[in-house]
Amino acid sequence: MLSFLAALPAGAQPAAVRDDARVLRLLGQMTLEEKISMVRGAQEAAATDQGQAGYLAGVPRLGIPPMRLADGPPGILTRLPSAAPTATMGLAATFSRDAARQNGMVIGMEARRLGIDVALEPFINVLRDISFGRGWNTYGEDPLLTGVMGAAQVHGIQGQGVMAQAKHFLGYDMTGYKSVLDPQTLHEVYLAPFAAVVDAGVSSIMCSYNLINGQFACGNKTLLDDILRGELGFKGFVTSDWAAAHKPEDINAGLDMEMPGLMPKGSPWLTITRSYFDGSPAPVEPLETSLTVLSKVFERSMPEEKQTATMTTGSSRGLVMHGQFPDNPAPENMAVALKKGTVDIRAIDRAVTRILGEMERFGYLDGKTHQPTGLAPDPRIAATIRKTSEQAAVLLKNDGGALPLKDADFADLALIGPGAGQVVALGINAEHSLGLLDQQHSVEQVLRERKAGKPGVRIRYAVGNDMTGVPVPAAQWRDSTGAGLDRYSDSGKTGRDAMLDFTVKAGNALPAGSLPRWKGVLQLPTSGDYGIYLQVLGANASLSIDGKEISHTSSLTGARHGDTVQPGQDNLLPTTDGLNNVRREVALTAGEHTIEVSTSDDTSRAPVQVRLAWVTPEAREANFREAVELGKKAGKVVIFAWARNKPLFELAGDQNAMIEQISAANPNTVVVLNTSLPVDMPWLPKVPAVLNMWWPGDQGGEATANVLQGLVSPAGRLPFTWARRLQDYPATDPRFPERGLRKDGEAVYSEGLDVGYRWFDRQQLSPLFAFGHGLSYSQFSYAGLKTKRRNDGGLDVSFRVTNTGKVLSDEVPQVYLGAPQVLPQDGKFALRALAGFDRLTLRPKESRQVVIRVPARQLQYWSEPSKGWRIATGAREVLVGRSALDLPLHQRINVEDKGALR
């Protein structure tokens, strides 16, 4: 497929050949203290700190520069706003190498602009358990798709002169923290994506929190040295996930860099991590985890997410940070280990050499590291994000041509849900960029502007669930001394305010650096569940009611991962005027309640905006009823629904009830989903069309409108199997409790190779939508399957695809390989597995001969008795089509060990 964007600007390309002699000369000039500064993170000076995830101090004396490391995926997270690309799962749904590469280029460009040297992505773990709190951040359930997309993204990032760090190595695919899996499954499923990025030349790999078959990943010599460096041939450096190192001896096992490393006194990270690679003689203090700090950093719940079926974003990270990992009872640092001889200086030298080698390769030793430019994002980035979101769109159902919208539909069109009036760009704030609000235009706005001035157009909007609310009115603030709230500073009481609404919108934002507190008495006329929303920008803030803290912003200065408050970090959406929005639902009785709001510095140096808003019980019910009544009466209705996996496998809040009520009365109901994981859809038989737009990033409004209007034909494909029931998945099947979350934290991968669609094949389960499924506004036919063995041992699978429909559209042909007819005794096989894919654009009636290369590795299996890869010989079936369950072309081949094919 041709690139959808003119070439983006290139950065400093990594060198093809590394100057190892230069690296060794530098190593020979370094003191022990300087070497240790190269293998463990530190805190950057406040004057230059960008709020990035990690920092390596370098050795200024020798011209070795510092390096900044920053999260996603996707995008780049620092203290400054940055572009929000399409969510990782949405990118996977494009099934496009070109889209992955272009998105990698966007990440690299934003890293350069923001002063970042190492992008902590791609996230190439496999979605084996949809209850895994970070499953939405993967490329789905298939190892080949994950590896291909991850490798293409690495090329895009590193082509901009920025190091990519693939994560998390290995088995970070579950809800527990002890991964138990057999060697064949490890090699064929979970190592496969990492092998792909190693072949792509990835600079760095992050080792994970969990144990793999009894050993911590970051101290697992079998994984890091024998497999990663030995079998896979990795030449870069290995960085620990933040707080995933457990002892200085981890460096002997192949860990090169500890993050976040040494933190200064007063840092909140000192409550959740220690530096074991520190070279000072001071002893390592035992870790005493602060749940208060953890909750401030990681708690971002919303009122709609009351029922939580499993541990959320924490998962294995939460367990380690909650101190549930068994750690050294008397922890020691690198200085002690060197003195005792449990670490040899040669191990440190190896680690430093690997890190310096990548710095030399990328030109960082020649001054090509990155500093913040102060410039706006390149304008071409928006076009990439929009195109990716369009390519990601998966049309799940489209009975009777309900989509695209016709001109007649705009005569009485209703748009319903907060995702219609704003862009659900992010879904979950979890270490990825938080977006640029000036780039985000809602579907309602886009459609109104496109239809402005045209006769016979009627577009109406109902929010259904108001996530912004209104400022708590002045009339509600009163105590025995009078109306309003008392305002305080460090010097004491400074005045009284009629209400708490200091914003740019109200024209009275407070000066940067002013950090007041307020205390007042709220008078409630009725009892009920109130939506109480703390809305802030330019500062951190917390809210207490009757002496109990109810909510707080999740930023914490010095806590890494972008430590300033940004819009959208604590809610599905920012407020409609662009503030961060911490929403809680609180049961309150009629009468008086004491309210306290305090603010603190977030280092943003921006004007301070603070508002306390609410949605009363009466307003909430009225919003719901207004949306339902509008939907029932409209000629055509498009409902926007969202999910964040809390509750698991469900739409949150009352969204199902709303869709049920509207679709029961109005057969012309279309549902647009913003979700990165499957959900139950009990209303599916009642609606003619369902379109999944994932979490589409900054350009989601334009992309969604383009697909709804038919300006773009959707052609995205599901990167996971969409089950009918939660219990149909291998890791949530109640017959196999060992596979999911258990009290002991152990997750046994007893499904083996049968991850995702492979499990559904094995169990003969019918999914709601198959892996690889996705409709379009056109139709396609397949014919003429031929298969040829390549000289490198792989296959060339050729066939003809014809667009038999009436519109220009992309198509995503997929090749699957069946198991050998006679199974070898030393290996297992999925019944069929994805072996190749492509994405192509065809005009109406256009035909194209397609050749998909199946790598030789797809014809092999890992033999544990032989400790190596072997060709699976004999009869096998090649299948080609549009999804794992729509495969019209079949051909039986006979594979011989010497490369022949009959």
Tab-separated table of N, CA and C in Angstrom, residues 27 56 95 148 291 420 518 623 636 738 747:
chain	number	residue	atom	x	y	z
A	27	LEU	N	34.852	4.120	27.780
A	27	LEU	CA	34.737	3.253	28.956
A	27	LEU	C	36.032	3.255	29.754
A	56	LEU	N	18.764	9.709	32.512
A	56	LEU	CA	20.111	9.176	32.707
A	56	LEU	C	21.061	10.354	32.677
A	95	PHE	N	-4.227	-3.007	10.389
A	95	PHE	CA	-3.515	-4.083	9.701
A	95	PHE	C	-2.610	-3.489	8.617
A	148	VAL	N	4.684	-7.617	13.559
A	148	VAL	CA	4.785	-6.841	12.319
A	148	VAL	C	4.518	-5.364	12.592
A	291	LEU	N	0.324	3.788	50.291
A	291	LEU	CA	-0.877	3.649	49.491
A	291	LEU	C	-1.459	5.011	49.135
A	420	ALA	N	-20.341	12.360	21.297
A	420	ALA	CA	-20.756	13.104	20.113
A	420	ALA	C	-20.394	14.570	20.243
A	518	TRP	N	-10.017	27.043	49.859
A	518	TRP	CA	-11.358	27.547	50.120
A	518	TRP	C	-12.064	26.637	51.122
A	623	ASN	N	-31.268	14.742	32.047
A	623	ASN	CA	-30.371	14.564	30.899
A	623	ASN	C	-30.612	13.223	30.215
A	636	LYS	N	-33.262	9.695	12.309
A	636	LYS	CA	-32.085	8.838	12.405
A	636	LYS	C	-31.327	9.242	13.653
A	738	GLU	N	-6.864	-21.299	36.983
A	738	GLU	CA	-5.426	-21.039	37.110
A	738	GLU	C	-4.938	-20.000	36.108
A	747	ALA	N	-0.415	-16.856	37.345
A	747	ALA	CA	-1.213	-17.043	36.141
A	747	ALA	C	-0.543	-18.118	35.295
